[in-house]
Coordinates of C-alpha atoms and ligand atoms in Angstrom, one line a residue:
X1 CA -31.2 13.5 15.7
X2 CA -31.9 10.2 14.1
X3 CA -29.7 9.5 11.2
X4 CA -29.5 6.4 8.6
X5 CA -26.7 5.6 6.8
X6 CA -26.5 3.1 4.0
X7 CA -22.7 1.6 3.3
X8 CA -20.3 0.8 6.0
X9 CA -17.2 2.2 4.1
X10 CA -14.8 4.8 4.8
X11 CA -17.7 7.7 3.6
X12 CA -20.4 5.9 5.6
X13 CA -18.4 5.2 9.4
X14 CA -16.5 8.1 9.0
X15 CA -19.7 10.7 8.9
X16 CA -21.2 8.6 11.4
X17 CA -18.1 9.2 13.8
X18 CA -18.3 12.9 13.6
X19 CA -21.8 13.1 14.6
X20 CA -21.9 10.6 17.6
X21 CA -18.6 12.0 18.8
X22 CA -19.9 15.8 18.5
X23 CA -23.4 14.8 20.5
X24 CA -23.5 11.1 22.0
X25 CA -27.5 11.4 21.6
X26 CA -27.4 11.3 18.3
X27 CA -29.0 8.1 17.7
X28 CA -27.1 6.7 14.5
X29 CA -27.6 3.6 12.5
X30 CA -24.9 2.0 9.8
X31 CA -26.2 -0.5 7.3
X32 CA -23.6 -2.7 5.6
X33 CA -24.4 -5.0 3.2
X34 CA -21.2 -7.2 3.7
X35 CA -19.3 -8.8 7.3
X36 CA -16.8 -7.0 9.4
X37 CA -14.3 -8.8 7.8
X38 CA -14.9 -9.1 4.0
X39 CA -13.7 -6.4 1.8
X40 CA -12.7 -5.9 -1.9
X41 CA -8.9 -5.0 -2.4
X42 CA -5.5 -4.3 -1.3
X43 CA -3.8 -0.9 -0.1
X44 CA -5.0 2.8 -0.7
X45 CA -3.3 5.8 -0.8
X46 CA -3.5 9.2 1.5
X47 CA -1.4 12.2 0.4
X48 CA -0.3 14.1 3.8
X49 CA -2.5 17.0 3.2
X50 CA -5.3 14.8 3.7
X51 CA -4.1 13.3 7.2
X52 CA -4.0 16.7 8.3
X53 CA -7.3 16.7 7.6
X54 CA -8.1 13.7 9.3
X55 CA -6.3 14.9 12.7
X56 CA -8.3 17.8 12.8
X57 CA -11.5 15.8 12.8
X58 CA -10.3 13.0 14.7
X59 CA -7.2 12.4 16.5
X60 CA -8.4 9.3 18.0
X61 CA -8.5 7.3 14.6
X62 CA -6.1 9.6 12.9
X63 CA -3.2 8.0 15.4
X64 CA -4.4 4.2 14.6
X65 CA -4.3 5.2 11.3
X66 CA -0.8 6.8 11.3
X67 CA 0.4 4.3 13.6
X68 CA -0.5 1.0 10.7
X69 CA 0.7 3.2 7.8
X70 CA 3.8 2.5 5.4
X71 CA 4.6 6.4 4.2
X72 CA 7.3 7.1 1.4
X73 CA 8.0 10.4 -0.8
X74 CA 8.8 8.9 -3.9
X75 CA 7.2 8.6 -7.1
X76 CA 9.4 6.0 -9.1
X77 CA 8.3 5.6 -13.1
X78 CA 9.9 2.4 -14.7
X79 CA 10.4 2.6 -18.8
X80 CA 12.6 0.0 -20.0
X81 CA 15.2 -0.4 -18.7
X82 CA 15.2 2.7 -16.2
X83 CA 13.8 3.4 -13.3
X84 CA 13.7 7.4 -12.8
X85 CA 12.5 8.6 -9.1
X86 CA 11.1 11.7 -8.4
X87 CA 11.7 12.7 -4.8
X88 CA 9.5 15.1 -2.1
X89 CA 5.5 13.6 -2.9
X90 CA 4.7 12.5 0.5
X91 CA 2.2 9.6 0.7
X92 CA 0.8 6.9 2.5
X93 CA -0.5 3.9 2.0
X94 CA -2.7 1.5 4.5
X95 CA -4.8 -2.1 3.6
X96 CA -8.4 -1.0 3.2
X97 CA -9.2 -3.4 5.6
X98 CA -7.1 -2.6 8.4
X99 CA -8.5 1.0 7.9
X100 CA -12.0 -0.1 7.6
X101 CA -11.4 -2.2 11.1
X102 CA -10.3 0.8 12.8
X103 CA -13.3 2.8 11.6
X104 CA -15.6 -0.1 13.1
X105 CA -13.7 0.1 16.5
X106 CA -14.4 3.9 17.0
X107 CA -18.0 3.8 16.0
X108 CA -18.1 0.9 18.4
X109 CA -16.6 2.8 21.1
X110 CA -18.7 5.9 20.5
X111 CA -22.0 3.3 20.4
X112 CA -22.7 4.1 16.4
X113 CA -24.7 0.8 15.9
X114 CA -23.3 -0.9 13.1
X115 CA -25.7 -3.5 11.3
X116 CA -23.5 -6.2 9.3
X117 CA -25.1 -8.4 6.7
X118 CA -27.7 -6.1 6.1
X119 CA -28.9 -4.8 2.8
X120 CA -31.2 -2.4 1.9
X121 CA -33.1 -2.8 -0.9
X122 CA -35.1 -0.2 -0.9
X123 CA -34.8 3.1 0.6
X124 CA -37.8 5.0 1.1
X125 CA -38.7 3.1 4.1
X126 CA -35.6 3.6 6.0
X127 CA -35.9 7.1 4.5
X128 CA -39.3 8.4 6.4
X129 CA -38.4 7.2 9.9
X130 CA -35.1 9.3 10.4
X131 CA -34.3 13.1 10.1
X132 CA -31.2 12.4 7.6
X133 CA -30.7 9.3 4.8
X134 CA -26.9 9.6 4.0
X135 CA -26.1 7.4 1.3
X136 CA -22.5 6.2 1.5
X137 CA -23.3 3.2 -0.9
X138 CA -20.6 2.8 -2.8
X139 CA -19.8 3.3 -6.8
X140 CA -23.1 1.1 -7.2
X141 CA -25.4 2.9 -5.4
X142 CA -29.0 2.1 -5.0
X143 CA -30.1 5.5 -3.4
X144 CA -28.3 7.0 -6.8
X145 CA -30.7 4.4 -9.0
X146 CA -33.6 4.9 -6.8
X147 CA -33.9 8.7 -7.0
X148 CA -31.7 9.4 -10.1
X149 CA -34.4 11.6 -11.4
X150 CA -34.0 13.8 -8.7
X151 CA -29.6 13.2 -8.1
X152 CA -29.7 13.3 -12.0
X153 CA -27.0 11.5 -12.4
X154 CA -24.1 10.9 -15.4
X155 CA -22.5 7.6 -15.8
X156 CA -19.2 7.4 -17.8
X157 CA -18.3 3.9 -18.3
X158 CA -14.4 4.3 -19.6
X159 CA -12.6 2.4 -21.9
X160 CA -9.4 1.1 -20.1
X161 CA -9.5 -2.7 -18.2
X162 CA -7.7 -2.4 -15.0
X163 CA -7.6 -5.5 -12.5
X164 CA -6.8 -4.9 -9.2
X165 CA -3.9 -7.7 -7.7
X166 CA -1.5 -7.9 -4.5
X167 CA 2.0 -8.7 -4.5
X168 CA 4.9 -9.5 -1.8
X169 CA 7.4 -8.1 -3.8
X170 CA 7.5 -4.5 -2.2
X171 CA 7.6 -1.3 -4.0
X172 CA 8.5 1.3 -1.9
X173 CA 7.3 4.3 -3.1
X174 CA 4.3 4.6 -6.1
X175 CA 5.6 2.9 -8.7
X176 CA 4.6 3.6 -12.3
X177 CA 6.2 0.6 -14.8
X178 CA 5.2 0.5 -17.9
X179 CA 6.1 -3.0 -20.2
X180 CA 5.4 -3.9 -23.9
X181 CA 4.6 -7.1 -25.8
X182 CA 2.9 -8.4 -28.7
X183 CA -0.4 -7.7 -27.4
X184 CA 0.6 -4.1 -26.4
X185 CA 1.3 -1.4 -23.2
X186 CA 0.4 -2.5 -19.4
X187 CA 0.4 0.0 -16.8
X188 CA 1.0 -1.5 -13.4
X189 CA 0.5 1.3 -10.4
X190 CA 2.0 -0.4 -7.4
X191 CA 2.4 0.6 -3.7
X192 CA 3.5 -0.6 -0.4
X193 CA 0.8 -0.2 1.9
X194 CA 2.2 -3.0 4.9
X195 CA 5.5 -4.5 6.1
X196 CA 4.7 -7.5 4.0
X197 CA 2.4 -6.3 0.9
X198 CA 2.0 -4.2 -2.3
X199 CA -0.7 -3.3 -4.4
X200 CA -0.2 -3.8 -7.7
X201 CA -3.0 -2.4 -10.7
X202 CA -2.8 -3.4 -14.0
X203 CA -4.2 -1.2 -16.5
X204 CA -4.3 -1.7 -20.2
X205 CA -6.4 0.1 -23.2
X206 CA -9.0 -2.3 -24.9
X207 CA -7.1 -3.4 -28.4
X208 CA -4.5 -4.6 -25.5
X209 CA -6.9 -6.4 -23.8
X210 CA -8.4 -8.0 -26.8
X211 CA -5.5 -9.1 -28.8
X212 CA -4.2 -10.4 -25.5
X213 CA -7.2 -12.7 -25.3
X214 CA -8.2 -12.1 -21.5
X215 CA -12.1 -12.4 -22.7
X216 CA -11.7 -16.3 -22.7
X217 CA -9.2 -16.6 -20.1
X218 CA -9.9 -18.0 -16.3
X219 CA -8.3 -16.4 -13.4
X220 CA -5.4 -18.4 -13.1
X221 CA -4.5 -17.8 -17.1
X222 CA -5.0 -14.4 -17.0
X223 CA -2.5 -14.1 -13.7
X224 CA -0.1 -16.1 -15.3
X225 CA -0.2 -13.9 -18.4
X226 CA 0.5 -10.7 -16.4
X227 CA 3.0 -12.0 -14.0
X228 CA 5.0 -12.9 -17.5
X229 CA 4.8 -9.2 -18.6
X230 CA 5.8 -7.7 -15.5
X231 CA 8.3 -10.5 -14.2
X232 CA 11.4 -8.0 -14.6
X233 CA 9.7 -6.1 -11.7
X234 CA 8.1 -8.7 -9.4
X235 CA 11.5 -10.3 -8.8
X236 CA 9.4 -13.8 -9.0
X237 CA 6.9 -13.0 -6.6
X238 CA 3.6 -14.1 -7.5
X239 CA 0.7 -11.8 -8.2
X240 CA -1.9 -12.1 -5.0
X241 CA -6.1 -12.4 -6.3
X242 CA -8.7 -11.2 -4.1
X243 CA -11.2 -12.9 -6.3
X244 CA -9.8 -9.6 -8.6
X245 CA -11.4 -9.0 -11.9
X246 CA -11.4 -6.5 -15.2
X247 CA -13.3 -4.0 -14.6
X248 CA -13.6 -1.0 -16.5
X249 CA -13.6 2.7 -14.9
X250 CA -17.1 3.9 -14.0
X251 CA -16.9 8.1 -13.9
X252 CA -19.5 9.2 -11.9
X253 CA -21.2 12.8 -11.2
X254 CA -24.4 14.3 -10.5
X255 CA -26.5 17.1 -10.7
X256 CA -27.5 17.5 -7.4
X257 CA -26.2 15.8 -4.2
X258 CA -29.5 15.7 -2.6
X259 CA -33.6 15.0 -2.0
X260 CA -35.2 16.3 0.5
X261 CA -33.4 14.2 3.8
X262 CA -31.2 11.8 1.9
X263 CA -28.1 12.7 0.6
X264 CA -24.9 11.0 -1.0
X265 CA -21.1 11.0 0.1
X266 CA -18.1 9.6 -1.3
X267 CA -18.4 7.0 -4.6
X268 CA -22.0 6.8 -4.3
X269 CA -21.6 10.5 -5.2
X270 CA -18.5 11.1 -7.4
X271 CA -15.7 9.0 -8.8
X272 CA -12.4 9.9 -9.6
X273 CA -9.8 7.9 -11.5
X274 CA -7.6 5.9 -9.1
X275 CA -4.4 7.0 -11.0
X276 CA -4.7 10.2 -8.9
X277 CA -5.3 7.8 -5.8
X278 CA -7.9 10.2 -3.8
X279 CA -11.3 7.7 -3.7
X280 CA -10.9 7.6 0.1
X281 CA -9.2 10.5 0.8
X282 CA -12.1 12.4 -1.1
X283 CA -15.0 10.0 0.6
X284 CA -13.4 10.5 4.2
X285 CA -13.2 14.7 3.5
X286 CA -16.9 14.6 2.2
X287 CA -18.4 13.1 5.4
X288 CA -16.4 16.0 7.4
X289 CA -17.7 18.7 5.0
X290 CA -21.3 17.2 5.6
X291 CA -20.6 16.7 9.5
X292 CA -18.8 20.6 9.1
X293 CA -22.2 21.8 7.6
X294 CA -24.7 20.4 10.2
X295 CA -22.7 22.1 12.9
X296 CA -22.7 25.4 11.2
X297 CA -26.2 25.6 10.1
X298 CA -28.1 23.5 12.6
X299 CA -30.9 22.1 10.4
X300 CA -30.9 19.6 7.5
X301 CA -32.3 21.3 4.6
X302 CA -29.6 24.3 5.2
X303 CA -26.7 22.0 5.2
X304 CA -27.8 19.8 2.7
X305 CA -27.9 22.7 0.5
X306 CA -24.6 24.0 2.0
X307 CA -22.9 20.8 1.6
X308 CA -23.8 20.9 -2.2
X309 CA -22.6 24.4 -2.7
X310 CA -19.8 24.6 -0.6
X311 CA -18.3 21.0 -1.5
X312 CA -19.2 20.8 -5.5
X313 CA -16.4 23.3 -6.7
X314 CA -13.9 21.2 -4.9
X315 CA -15.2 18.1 -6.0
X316 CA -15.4 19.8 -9.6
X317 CA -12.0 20.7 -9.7
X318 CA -10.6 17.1 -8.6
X319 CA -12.4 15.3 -10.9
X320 CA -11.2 17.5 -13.8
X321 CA -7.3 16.9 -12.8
X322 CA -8.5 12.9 -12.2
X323 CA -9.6 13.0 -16.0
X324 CA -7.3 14.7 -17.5
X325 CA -4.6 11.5 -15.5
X326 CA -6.9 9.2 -16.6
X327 CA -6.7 10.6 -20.3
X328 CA -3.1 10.3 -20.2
X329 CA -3.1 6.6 -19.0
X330 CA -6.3 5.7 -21.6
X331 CA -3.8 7.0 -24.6
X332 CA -0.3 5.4 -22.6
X333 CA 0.7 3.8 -26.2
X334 CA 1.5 7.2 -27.5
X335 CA 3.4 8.1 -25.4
X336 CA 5.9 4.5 -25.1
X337 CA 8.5 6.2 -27.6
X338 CA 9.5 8.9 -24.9
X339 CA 12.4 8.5 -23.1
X340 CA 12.4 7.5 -19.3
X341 CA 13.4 10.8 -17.9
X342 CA 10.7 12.4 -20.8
X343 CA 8.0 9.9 -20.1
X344 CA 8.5 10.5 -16.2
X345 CA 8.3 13.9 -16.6
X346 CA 5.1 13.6 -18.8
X347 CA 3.6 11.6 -16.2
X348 CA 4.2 14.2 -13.3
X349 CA 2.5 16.5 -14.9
X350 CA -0.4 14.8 -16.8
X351 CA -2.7 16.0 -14.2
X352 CA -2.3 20.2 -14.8
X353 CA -2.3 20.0 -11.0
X354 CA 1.9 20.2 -10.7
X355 CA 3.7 22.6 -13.1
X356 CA 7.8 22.7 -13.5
X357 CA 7.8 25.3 -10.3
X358 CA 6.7 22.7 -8.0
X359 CA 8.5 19.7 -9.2
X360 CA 12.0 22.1 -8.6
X361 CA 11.1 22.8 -5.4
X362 CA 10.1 18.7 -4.9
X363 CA 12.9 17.5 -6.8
X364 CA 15.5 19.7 -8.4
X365 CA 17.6 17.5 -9.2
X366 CA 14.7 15.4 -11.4
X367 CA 13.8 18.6 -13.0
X368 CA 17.7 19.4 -14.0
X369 CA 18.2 16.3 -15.4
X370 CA 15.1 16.8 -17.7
X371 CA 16.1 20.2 -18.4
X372 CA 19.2 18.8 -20.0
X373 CA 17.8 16.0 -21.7
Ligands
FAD401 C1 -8.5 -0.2 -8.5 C2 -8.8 0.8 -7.5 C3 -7.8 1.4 -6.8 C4 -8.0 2.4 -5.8 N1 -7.0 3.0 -5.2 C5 -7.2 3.9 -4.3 C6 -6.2 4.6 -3.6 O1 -5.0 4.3 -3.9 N2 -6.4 5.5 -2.7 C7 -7.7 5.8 -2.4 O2 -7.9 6.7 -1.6 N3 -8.8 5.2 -3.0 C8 -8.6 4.3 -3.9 N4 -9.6 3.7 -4.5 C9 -11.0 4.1 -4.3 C10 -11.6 3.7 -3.0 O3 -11.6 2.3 -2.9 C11 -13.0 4.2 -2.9 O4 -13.0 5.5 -3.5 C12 -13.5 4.4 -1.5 O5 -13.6 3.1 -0.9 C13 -14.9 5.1 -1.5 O6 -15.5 5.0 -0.2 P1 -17.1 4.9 0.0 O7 -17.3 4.8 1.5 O8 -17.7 6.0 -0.7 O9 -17.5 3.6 -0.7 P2 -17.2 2.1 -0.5 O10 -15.9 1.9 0.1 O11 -17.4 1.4 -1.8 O12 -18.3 1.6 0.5 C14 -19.6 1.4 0.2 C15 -20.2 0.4 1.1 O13 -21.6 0.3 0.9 C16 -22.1 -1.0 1.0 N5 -23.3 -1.1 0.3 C17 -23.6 -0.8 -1.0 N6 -24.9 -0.9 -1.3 C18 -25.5 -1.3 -0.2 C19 -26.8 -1.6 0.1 N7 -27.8 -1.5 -0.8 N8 -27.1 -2.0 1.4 C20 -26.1 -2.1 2.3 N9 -24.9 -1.8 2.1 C21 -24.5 -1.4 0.8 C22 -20.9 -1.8 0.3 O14 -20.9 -3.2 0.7 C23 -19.7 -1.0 0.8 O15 -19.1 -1.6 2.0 C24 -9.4 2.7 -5.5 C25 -10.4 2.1 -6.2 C26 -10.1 1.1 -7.1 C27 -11.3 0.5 -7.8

């Protein structure tokens, strides 16, 4: 089969593994817009659940991946003074790039051809000389604007800023810390993800932002600003750019996943907020839920159709526990007057996904103490 893929991220080489390793003549093409080596960001986050996943698909990448991880069980919230940490919430954390690198290696070593530096602009060309478009594109996807009156697609710009930094003070474990000024409440979600490195995500709601007066400061300012906040935490470590920016969540869904052969995987195709941490996770599992439904029904228009019937519910009910975390961090000023062990225990559960059953059996000892708050 020939197959074109549009995004050389974790969606796009991932899919394109599956296929060449289940039959080398596929004869599969990746289109990246950027080089090997330029990416945007720091660490991300796999829960192990999803590795599990990943071992079953591939072992071969699955053990480079496991083998360049930093893994912890702790979620750690920090209010105030306090620190609480909830204990038995096993995670992972890797740089994008280094993840992305090993990805390139095994398509390499399959003989995926990878095209760097290449953009497409326009897809219907690419789209009538192959038997399958897969548009791994990214949150910005131009398959998504070129056909959105078939993909239907709805686009929730959210109200939260959240810039994305690097630090070498190390958190180990996901650290929630939440710090107050004049301006208002920053979130900072910080991780681990190599021997040397953490990522650290500031999020604040938009009065913050504005009173703060980031709309007329320069990089430099604005890193200064938040290193002042958050200096009881970064032990006077600097906060690392990457040419990091506000941005401003983009929630994205659509109607249907497909059009005739082209269809969309991982951001291109749904977004969920990163407080729940599962952007990769969910774009790595979508490519083997694709890859799982051309093996089982042997012809593109049946797996397309598969894919979107069989994968939609899940995707549904992620993005529902992803808003309802992102809800909680969008309104993070109401809930500043809870105590740490309260507020920690607010924040475990903010997604309806973990109710006081599973954090006894993670933690009892966290969920005592709460009880006898
Ligand atoms: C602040 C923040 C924190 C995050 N934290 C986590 C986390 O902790 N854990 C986690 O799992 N995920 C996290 N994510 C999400 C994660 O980064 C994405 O969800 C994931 O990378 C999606 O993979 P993808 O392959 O679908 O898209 P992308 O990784 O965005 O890849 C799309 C690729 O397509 C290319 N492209 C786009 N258009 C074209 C074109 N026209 N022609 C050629 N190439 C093109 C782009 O250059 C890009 O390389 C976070 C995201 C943000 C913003």
């Amino acid at each position: 089969m020939k197959i074109n893929i549009i995004g050389g991220g974790p969606a796009g080489m991932y899919f394109a593994i599956l296929m060449k390793k289940a039959d080398p003549a596929h004869e599969i093409t990746v289109y990246e817009r950027n080089g090997p080596d330029d990416t945007f960001g720091w660490g991300v986050v796999f829960s192990g659940k999803t590795l599990a996943n990943l071992r079953a698909a591939d072992e071969e990448s699955h053990a480079e991946i496991t083998r360049a991880f930093a893994a912890w069980d702790n979620v750690d919230v920090v209010h105030g003074l306090e620190k609480i940490s909830i204990h038995g919430n096993s995670f992972s954390g890797i740089a994008r790039l280094q993840l992305l690198k090993i990805l390139q290696r095994r398509c390499e070593q399959l003989g995926v051809r990878l095209l760097f530096r290449t953009e497409v602009p326009d897809l219907d060309s690419l789209r009538i000389n192959c038997e399958l478009l897969v548009a791994a594109d990214g949150v910005n996807s131009t398959a998504r604007k070129q056909y959105s009156k078939h993909f239907l697609p709805t686009l929730d710009l959210r109200p939260n800023r959240y810039i994305w930094y690097g630090t070498n003070r190390l958190f180990h474990g996901l650290t929630l810390t939440f710090r107050e000024n004049e301006a208002g409440v920053f979130a900072a979600h910080s991780y681990k993800f190599n021997q040397t490195t953490s990522t650290f995500i500031i999020e604040c709601d938009q009065e913050t932002w504005k009173t703060a007066g980031f709309a007329t400061m320069g990089d430099d300012e604005t890193r200064a600003y938040l290193e002042k906040v958050f200096a009881p935490d970064l032990d006077g470590q600097p906060l690392l750019s990457n040419n990091s920016k506000w941005i401003n969540f983009l929630l994205v869904k659509n109607e249907h996943w497909f059009f005739e052969n082209v269809v969309m995987i991982g951001d291109a195709l749904h977004t969920a907020h990163f407080s729940i941490g599962s952007g990769t996770k969910l774009a790595l599992e979508d490519a083997i839920a694709l890859f799982d439904c051309l093996r089982k029904t042997g012809t593109v228009a049946g797996a397309l159709r598969q894919f979107e019937s069989t994968r939609k519910p899940v995707i549904e009910e992620y993005q529902a526990a992803a808003f309802e975390s992102m809800r909680w961090f969008e309104n993070a000023r109401d809930y500043m007057p809870l105590s740490p062990i309260e507020l920690a225990y607010s924040l475990m559960s903010r997604s309806g996904r973990i109710g006081d059953d599973d954090l006894r059996r993670r933690d009892p000892e966290f969920i005592a103490r709460y009880e006898r708050r």
